Short mmCIF file of N, CA and C in Angstrom, two decimals:
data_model
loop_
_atom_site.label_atom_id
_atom_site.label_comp_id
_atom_site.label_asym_id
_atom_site.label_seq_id
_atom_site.Cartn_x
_atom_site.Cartn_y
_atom_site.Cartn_z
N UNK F 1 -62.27 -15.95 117.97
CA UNK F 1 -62.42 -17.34 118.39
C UNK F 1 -61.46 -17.65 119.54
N UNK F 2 -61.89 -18.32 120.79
CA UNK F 2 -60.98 -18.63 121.66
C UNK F 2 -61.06 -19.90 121.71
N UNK F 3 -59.75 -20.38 122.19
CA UNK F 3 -58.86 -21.59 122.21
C UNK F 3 -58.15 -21.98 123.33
N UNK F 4 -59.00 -23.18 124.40
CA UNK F 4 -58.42 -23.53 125.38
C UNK F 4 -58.13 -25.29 125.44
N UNK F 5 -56.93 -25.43 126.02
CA UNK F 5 -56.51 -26.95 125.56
C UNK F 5 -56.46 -27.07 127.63
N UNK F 6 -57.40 -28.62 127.04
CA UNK F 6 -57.64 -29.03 128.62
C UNK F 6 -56.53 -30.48 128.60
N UNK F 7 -55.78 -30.46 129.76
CA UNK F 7 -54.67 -31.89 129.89
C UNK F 7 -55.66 -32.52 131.02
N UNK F 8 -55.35 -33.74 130.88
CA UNK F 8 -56.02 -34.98 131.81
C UNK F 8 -54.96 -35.47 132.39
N UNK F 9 -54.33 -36.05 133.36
CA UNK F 9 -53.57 -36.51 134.07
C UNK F 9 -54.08 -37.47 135.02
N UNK F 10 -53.59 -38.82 134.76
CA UNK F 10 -53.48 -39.45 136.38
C UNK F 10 -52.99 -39.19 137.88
N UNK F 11 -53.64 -39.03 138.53
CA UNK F 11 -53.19 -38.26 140.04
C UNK F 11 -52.17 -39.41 140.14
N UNK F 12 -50.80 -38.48 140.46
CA UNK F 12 -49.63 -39.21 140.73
C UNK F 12 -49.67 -40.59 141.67
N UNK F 13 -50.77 -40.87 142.86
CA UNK F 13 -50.81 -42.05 143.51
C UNK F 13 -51.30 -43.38 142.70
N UNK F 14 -52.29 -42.66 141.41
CA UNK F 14 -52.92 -43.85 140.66
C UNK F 14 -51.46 -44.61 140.00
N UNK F 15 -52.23 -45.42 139.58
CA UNK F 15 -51.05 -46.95 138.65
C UNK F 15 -51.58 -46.44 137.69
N UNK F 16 -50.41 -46.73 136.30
CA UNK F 16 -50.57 -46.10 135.10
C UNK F 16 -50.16 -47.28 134.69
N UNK F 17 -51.04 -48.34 133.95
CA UNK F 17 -50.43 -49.64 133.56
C UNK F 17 -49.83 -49.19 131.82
N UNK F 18 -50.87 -48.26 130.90
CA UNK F 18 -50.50 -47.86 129.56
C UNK F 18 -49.06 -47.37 129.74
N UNK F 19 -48.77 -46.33 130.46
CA UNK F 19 -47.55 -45.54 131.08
C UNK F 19 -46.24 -46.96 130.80
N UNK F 20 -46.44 -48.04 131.96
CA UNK F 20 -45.69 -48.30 132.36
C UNK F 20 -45.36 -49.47 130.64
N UNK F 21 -45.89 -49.73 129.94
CA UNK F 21 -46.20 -50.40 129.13
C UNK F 21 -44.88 -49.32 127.55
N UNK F 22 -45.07 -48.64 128.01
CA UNK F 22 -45.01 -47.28 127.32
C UNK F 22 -43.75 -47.65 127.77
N UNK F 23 -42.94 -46.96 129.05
CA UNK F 23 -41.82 -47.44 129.82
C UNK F 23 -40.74 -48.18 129.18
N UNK F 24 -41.59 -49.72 129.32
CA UNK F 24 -41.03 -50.41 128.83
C UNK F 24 -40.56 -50.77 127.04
N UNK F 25 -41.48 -50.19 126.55
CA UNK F 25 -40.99 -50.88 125.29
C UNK F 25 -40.07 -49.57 124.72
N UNK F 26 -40.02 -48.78 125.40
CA UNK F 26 -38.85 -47.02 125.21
C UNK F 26 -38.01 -48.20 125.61
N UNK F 27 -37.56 -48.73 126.83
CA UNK F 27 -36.22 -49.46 126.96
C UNK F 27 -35.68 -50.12 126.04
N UNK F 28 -36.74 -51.26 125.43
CA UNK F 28 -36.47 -52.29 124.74
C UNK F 28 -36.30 -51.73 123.13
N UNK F 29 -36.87 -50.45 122.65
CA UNK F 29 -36.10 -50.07 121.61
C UNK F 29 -35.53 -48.99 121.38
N UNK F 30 -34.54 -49.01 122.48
CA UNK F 30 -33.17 -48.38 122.64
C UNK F 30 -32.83 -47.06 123.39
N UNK F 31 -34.14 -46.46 123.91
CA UNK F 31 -33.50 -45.13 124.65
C UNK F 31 -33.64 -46.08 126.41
N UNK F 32 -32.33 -45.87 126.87
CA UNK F 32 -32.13 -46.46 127.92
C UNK F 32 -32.35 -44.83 129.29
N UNK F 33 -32.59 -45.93 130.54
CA UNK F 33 -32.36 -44.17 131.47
C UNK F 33 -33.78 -43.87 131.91
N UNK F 34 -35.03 -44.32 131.23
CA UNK F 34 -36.61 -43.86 131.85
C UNK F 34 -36.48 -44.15 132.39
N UNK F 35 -37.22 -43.37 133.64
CA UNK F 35 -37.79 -43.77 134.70
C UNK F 35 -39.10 -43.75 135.09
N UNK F 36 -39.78 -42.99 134.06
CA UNK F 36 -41.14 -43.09 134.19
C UNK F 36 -42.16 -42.04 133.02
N UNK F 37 -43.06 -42.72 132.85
CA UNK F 37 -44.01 -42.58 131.94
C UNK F 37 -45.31 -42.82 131.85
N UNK F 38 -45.77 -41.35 131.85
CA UNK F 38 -47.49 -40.98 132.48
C UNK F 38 -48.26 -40.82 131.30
N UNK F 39 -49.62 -41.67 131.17
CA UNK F 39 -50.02 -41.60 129.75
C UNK F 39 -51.57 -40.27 130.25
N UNK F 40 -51.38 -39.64 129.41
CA UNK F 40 -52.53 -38.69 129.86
C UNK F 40 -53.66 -38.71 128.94
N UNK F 41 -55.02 -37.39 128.87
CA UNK F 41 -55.55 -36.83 127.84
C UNK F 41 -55.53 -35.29 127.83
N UNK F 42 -55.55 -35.48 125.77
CA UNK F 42 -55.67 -33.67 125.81
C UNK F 42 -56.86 -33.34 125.13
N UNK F 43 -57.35 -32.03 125.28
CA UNK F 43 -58.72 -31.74 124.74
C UNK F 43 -58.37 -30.73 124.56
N UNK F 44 -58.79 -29.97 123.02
CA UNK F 44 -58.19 -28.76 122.34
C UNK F 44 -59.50 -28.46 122.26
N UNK F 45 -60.29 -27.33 122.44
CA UNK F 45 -61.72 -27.27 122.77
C UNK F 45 -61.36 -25.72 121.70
N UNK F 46 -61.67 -25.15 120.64
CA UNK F 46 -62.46 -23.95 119.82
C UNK F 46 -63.75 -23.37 120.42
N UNK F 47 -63.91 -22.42 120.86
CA UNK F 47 -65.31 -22.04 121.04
C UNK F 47 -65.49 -20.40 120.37
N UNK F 48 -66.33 -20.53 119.61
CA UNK F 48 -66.57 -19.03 119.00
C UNK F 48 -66.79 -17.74 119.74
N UNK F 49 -66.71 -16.85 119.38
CA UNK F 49 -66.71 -15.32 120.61
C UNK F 49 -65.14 -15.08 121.45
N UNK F 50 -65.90 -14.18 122.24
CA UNK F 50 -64.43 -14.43 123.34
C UNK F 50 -64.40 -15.80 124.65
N UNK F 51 -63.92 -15.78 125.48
CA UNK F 51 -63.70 -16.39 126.79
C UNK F 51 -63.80 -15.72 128.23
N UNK F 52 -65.02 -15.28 128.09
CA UNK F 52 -65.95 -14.57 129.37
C UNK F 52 -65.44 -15.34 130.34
N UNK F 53 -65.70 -14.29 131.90
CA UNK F 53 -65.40 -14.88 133.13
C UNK F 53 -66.53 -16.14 133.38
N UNK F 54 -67.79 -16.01 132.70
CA UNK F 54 -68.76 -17.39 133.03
C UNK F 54 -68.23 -18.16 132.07
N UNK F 55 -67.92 -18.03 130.97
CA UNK F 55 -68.31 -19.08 130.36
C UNK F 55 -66.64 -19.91 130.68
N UNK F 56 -66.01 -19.02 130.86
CA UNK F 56 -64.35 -19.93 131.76
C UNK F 56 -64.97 -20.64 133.02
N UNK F 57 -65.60 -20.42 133.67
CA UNK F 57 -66.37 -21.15 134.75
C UNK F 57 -66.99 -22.26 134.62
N UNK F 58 -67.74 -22.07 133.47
CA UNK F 58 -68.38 -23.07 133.35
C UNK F 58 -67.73 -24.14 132.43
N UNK F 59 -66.53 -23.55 132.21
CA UNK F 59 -65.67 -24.67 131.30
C UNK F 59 -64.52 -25.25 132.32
N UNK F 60 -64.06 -24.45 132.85
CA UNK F 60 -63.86 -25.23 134.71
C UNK F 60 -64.92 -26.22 135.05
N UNK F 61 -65.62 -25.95 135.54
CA UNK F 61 -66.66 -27.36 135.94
C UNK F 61 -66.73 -28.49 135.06
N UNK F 62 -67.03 -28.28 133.86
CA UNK F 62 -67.22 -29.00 133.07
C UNK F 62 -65.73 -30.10 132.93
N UNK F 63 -64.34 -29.04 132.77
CA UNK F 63 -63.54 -30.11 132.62
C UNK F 63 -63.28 -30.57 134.21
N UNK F 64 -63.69 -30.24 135.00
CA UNK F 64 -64.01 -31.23 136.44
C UNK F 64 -64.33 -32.53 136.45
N UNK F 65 -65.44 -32.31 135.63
CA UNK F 65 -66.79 -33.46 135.96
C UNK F 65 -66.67 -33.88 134.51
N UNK F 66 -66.86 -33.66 133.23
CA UNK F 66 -67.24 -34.25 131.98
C UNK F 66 -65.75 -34.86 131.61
N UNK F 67 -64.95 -34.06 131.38
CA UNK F 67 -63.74 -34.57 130.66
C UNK F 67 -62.54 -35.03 131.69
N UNK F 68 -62.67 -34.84 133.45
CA UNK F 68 -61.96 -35.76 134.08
C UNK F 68 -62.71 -36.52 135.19
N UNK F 69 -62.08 -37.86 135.72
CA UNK F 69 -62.36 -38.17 136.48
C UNK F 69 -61.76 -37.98 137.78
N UNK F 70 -62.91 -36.82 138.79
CA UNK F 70 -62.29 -36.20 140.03
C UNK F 70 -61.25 -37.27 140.88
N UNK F 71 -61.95 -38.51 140.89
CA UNK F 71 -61.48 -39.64 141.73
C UNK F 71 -59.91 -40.09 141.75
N UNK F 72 -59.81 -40.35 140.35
CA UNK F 72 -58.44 -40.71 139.84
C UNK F 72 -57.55 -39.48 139.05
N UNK F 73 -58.47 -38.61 138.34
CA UNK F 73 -57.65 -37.81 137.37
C UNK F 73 -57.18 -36.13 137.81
N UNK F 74 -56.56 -35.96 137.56
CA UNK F 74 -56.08 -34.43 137.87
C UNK F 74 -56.36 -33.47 136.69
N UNK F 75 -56.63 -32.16 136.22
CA UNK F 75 -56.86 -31.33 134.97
C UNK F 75 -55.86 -30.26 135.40
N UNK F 76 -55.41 -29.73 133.83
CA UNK F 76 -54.97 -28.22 134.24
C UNK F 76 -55.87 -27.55 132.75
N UNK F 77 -55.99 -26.33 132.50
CA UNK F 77 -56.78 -25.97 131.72
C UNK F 77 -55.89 -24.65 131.24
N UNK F 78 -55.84 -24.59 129.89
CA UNK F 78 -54.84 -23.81 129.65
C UNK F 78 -55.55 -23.22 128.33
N UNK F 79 -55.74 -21.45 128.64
CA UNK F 79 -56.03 -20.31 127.35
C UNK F 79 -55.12 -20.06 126.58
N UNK F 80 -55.19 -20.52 125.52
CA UNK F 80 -53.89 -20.25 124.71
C UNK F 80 -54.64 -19.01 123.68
N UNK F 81 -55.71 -18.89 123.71
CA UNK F 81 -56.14 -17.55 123.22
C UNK F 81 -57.79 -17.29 123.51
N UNK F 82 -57.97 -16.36 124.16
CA UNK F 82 -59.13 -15.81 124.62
C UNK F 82 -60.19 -15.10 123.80
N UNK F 83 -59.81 -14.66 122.84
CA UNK F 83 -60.92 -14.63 121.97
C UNK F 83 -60.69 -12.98 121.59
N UNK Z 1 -32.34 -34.78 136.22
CA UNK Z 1 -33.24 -35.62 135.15
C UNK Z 1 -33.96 -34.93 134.58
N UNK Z 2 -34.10 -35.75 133.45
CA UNK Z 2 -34.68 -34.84 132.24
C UNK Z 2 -36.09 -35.56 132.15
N UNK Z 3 -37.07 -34.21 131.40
CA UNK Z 3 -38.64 -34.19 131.25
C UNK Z 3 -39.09 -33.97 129.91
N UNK Z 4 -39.54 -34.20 129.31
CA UNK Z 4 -39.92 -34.75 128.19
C UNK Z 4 -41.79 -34.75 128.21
N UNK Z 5 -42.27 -33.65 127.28
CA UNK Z 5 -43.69 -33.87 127.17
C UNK Z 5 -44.32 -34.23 125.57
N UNK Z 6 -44.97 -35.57 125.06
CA UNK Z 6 -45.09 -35.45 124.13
C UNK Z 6 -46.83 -35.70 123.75
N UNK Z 7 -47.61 -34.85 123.27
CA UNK Z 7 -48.88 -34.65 122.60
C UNK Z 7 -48.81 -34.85 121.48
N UNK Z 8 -49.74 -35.96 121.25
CA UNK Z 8 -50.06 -36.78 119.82
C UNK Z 8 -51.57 -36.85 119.46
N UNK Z 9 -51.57 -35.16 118.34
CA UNK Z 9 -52.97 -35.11 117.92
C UNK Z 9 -53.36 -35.48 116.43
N UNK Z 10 -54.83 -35.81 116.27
CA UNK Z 10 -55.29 -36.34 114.95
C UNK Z 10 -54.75 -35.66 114.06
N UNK Z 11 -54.35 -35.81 112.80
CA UNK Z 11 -54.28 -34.57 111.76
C UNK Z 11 -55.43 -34.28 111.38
N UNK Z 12 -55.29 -32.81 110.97
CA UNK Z 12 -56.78 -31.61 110.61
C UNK Z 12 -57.75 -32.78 110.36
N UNK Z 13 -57.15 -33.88 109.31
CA UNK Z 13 -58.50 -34.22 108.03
C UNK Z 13 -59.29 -35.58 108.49
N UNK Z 14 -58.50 -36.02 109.62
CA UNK Z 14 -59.14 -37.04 110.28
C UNK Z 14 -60.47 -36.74 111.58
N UNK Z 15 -61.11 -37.37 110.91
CA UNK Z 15 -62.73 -37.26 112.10
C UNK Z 15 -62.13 -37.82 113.17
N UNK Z 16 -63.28 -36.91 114.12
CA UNK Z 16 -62.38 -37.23 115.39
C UNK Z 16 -63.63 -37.64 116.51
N UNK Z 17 -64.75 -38.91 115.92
CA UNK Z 17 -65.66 -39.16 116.70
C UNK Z 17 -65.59 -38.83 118.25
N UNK Z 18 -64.71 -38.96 119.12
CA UNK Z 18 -64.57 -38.94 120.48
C UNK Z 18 -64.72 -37.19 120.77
N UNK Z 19 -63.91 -36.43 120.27
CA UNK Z 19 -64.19 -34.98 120.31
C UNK Z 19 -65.36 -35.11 119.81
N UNK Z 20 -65.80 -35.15 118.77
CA UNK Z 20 -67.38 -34.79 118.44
C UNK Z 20 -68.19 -34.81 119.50
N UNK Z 21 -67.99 -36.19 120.44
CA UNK Z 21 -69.54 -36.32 121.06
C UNK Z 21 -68.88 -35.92 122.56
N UNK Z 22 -67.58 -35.13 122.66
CA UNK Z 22 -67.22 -34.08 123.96
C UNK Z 22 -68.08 -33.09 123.30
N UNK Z 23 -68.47 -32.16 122.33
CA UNK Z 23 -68.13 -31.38 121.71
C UNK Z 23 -69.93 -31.56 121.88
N UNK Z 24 -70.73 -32.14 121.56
CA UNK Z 24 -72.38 -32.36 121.70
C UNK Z 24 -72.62 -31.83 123.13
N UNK Z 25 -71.58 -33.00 123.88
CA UNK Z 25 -71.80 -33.01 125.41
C UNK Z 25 -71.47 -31.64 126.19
N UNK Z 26 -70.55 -30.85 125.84
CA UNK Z 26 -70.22 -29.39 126.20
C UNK Z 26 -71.43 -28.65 125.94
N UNK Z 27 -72.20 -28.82 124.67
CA UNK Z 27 -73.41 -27.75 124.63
C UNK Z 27 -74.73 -28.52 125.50
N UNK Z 28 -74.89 -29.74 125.76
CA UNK Z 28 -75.68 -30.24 126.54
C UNK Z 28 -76.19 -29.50 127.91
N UNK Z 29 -74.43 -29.86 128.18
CA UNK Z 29 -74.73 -28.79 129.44
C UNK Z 29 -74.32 -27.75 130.00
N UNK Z 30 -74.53 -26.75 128.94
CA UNK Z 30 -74.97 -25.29 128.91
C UNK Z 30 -74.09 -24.79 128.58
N UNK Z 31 -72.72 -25.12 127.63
CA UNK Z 31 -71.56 -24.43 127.59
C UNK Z 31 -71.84 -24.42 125.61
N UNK Z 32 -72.20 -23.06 125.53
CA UNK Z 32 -72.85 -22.71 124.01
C UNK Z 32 -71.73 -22.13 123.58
N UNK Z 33 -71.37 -22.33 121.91
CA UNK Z 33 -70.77 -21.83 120.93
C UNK Z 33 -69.41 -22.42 120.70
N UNK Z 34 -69.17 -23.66 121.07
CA UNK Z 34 -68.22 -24.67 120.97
C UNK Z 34 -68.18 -25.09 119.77
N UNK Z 35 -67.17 -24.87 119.07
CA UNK Z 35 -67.42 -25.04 117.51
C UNK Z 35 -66.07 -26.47 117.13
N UNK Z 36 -65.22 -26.72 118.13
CA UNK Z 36 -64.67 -27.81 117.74
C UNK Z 36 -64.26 -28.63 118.83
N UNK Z 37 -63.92 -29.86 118.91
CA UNK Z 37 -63.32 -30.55 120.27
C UNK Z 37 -62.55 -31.29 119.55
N UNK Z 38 -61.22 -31.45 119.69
CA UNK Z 38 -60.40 -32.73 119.13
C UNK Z 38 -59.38 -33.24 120.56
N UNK Z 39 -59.76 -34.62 120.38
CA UNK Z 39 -59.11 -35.10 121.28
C UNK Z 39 -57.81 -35.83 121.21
N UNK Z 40 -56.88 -35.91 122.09
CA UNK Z 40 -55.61 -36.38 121.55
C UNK Z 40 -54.68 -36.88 122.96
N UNK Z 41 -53.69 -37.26 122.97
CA UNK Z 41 -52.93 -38.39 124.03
C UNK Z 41 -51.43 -37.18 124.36
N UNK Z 42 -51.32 -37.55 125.76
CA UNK Z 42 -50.12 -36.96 126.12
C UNK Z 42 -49.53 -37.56 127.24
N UNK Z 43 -48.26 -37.77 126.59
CA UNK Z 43 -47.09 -38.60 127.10
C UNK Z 43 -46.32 -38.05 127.87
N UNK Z 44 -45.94 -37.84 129.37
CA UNK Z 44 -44.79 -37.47 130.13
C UNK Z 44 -43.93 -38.04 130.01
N UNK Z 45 -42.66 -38.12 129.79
CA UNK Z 45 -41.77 -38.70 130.14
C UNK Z 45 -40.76 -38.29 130.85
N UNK Z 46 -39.95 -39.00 131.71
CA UNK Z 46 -38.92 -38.55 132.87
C UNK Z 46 -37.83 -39.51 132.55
N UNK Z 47 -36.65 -39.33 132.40
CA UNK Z 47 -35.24 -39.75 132.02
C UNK Z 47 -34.09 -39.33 133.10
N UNK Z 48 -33.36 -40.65 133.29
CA UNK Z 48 -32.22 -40.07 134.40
C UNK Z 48 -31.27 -39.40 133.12
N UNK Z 49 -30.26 -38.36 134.48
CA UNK Z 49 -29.33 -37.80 133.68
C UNK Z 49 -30.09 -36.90 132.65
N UNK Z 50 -29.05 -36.29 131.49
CA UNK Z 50 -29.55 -35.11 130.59
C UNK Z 50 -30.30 -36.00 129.41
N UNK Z 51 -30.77 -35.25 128.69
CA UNK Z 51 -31.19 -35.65 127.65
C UNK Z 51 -30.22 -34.25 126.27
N UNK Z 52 -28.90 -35.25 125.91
CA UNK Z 52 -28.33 -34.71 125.02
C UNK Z 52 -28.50 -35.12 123.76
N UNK Z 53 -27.78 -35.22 122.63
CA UNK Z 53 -28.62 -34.82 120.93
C UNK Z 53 -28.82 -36.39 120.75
N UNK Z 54 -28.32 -37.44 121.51
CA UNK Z 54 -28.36 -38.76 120.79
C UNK Z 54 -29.67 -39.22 121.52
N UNK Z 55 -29.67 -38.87 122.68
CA UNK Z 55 -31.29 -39.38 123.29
C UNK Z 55 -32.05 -38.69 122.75
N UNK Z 56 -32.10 -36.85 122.35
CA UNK Z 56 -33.33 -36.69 121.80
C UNK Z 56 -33.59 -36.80 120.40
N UNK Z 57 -32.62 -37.28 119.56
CA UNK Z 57 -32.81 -37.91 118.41
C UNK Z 57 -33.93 -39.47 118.15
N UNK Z 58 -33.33 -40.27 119.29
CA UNK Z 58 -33.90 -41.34 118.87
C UNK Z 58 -35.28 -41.10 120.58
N UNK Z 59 -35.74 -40.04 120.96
CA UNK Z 59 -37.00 -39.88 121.81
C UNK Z 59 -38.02 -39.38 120.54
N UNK Z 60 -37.07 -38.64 119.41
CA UNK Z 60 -37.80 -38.01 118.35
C UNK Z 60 -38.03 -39.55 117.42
N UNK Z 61 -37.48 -40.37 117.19
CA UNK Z 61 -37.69 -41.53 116.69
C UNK Z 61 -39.00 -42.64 117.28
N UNK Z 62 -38.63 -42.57 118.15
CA UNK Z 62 -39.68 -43.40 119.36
C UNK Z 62 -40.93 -42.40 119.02
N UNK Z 63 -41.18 -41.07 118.99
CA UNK Z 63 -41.98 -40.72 119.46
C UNK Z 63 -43.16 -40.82 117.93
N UNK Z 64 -42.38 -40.85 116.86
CA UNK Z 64 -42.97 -40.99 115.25
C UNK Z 64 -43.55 -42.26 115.18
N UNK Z 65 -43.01 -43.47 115.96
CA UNK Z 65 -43.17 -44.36 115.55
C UNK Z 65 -43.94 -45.45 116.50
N UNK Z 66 -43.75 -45.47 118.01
CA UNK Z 66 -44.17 -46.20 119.28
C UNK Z 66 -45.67 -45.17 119.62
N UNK Z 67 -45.01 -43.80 119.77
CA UNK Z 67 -46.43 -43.09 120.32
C UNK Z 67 -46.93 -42.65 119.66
N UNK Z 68 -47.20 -42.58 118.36
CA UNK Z 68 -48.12 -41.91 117.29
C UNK Z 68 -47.62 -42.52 116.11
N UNK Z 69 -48.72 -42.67 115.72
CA UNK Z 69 -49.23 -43.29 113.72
C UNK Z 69 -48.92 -42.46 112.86
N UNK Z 70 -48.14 -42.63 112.28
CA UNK Z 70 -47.94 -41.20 111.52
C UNK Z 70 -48.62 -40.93 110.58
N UNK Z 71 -49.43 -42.41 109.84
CA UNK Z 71 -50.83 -42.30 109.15
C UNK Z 71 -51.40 -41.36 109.40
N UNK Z 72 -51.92 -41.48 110.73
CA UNK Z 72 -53.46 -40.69 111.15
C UNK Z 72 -52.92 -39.21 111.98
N UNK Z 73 -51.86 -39.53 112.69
CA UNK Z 73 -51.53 -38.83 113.82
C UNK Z 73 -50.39 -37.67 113.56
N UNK Z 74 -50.43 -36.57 114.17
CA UNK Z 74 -49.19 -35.67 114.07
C UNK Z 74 -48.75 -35.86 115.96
N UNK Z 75 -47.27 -35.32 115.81
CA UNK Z 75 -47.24 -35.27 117.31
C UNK Z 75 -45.99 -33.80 117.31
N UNK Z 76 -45.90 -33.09 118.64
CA UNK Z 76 -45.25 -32.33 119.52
C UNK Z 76 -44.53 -33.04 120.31
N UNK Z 77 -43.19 -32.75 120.48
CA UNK Z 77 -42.02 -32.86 121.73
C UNK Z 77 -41.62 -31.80 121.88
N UNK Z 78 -42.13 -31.85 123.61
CA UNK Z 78 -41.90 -30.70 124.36
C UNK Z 78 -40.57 -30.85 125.50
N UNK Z 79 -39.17 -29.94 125.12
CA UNK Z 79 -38.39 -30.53 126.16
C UNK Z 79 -39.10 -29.64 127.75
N UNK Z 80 -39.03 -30.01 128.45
CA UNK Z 80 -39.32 -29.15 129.90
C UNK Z 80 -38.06 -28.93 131.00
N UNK Z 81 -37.57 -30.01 130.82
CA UNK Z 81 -36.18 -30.06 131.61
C UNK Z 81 -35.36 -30.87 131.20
N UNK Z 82 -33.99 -30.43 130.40
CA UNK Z 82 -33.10 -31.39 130.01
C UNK Z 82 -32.31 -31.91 130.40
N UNK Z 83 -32.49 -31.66 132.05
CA UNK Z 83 -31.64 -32.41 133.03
C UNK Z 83 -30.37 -31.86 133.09
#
């Protein structure tokens, strides 16, 4: 069974209003010193078999287009076990 | 300055409607033998200065209690740079 965990990220130029929300209430109960706080998504994806050069391809595209948004969001895609 | 990554996923026994219908949508379009999707939240955080045992005590406090439910939710703190 292979096991790849996809991260979602806001492209550093976007506004992160959850983030900054986040930010703030870390100040207000008690860890002082943030400076900043990026709220992301993660996707822990199982797929049975191994992790073929297509089917990594096509799980590239996919977390492109299905699970980020090209416009605003950034992905990194990470095999934590190939099968 | 210190970096701080924290991922806050469902526990095992909680349904995880939003992965499910990633998890439909992956075999939709054409990515076969996907046997689980769970979806879950990840927190960057960036701190001036180090992050020594009294900040990451109460980042480990904040993080049980502000960024994850401990009802429903398990979470990871990841140090990356302790400044």
């Amino acid at each position: 069974m292979a096991r790849v965990v996809v991260d979602v990220t806001l492209k550093p130029e976007i506004l992160d209003p959850q983030g900054r929300a986040v930010q703030g209430a870390l100040g207000r109960l008690g860890l002082a010193g943030v400076t900043s706080v990026r709220q992301g998504k993660q996707f822990v994806i199982e797929l049975e078999g191994t992790l073929d050069a297509d089917r990594r391809a096509s799980l590239d595209e996919l977390a492109a287009t299905l699970l980020s948004n090209p416009v605003i969001e950034d992905f990194t895609l990470t095999v934590e076990d190939a099968g």
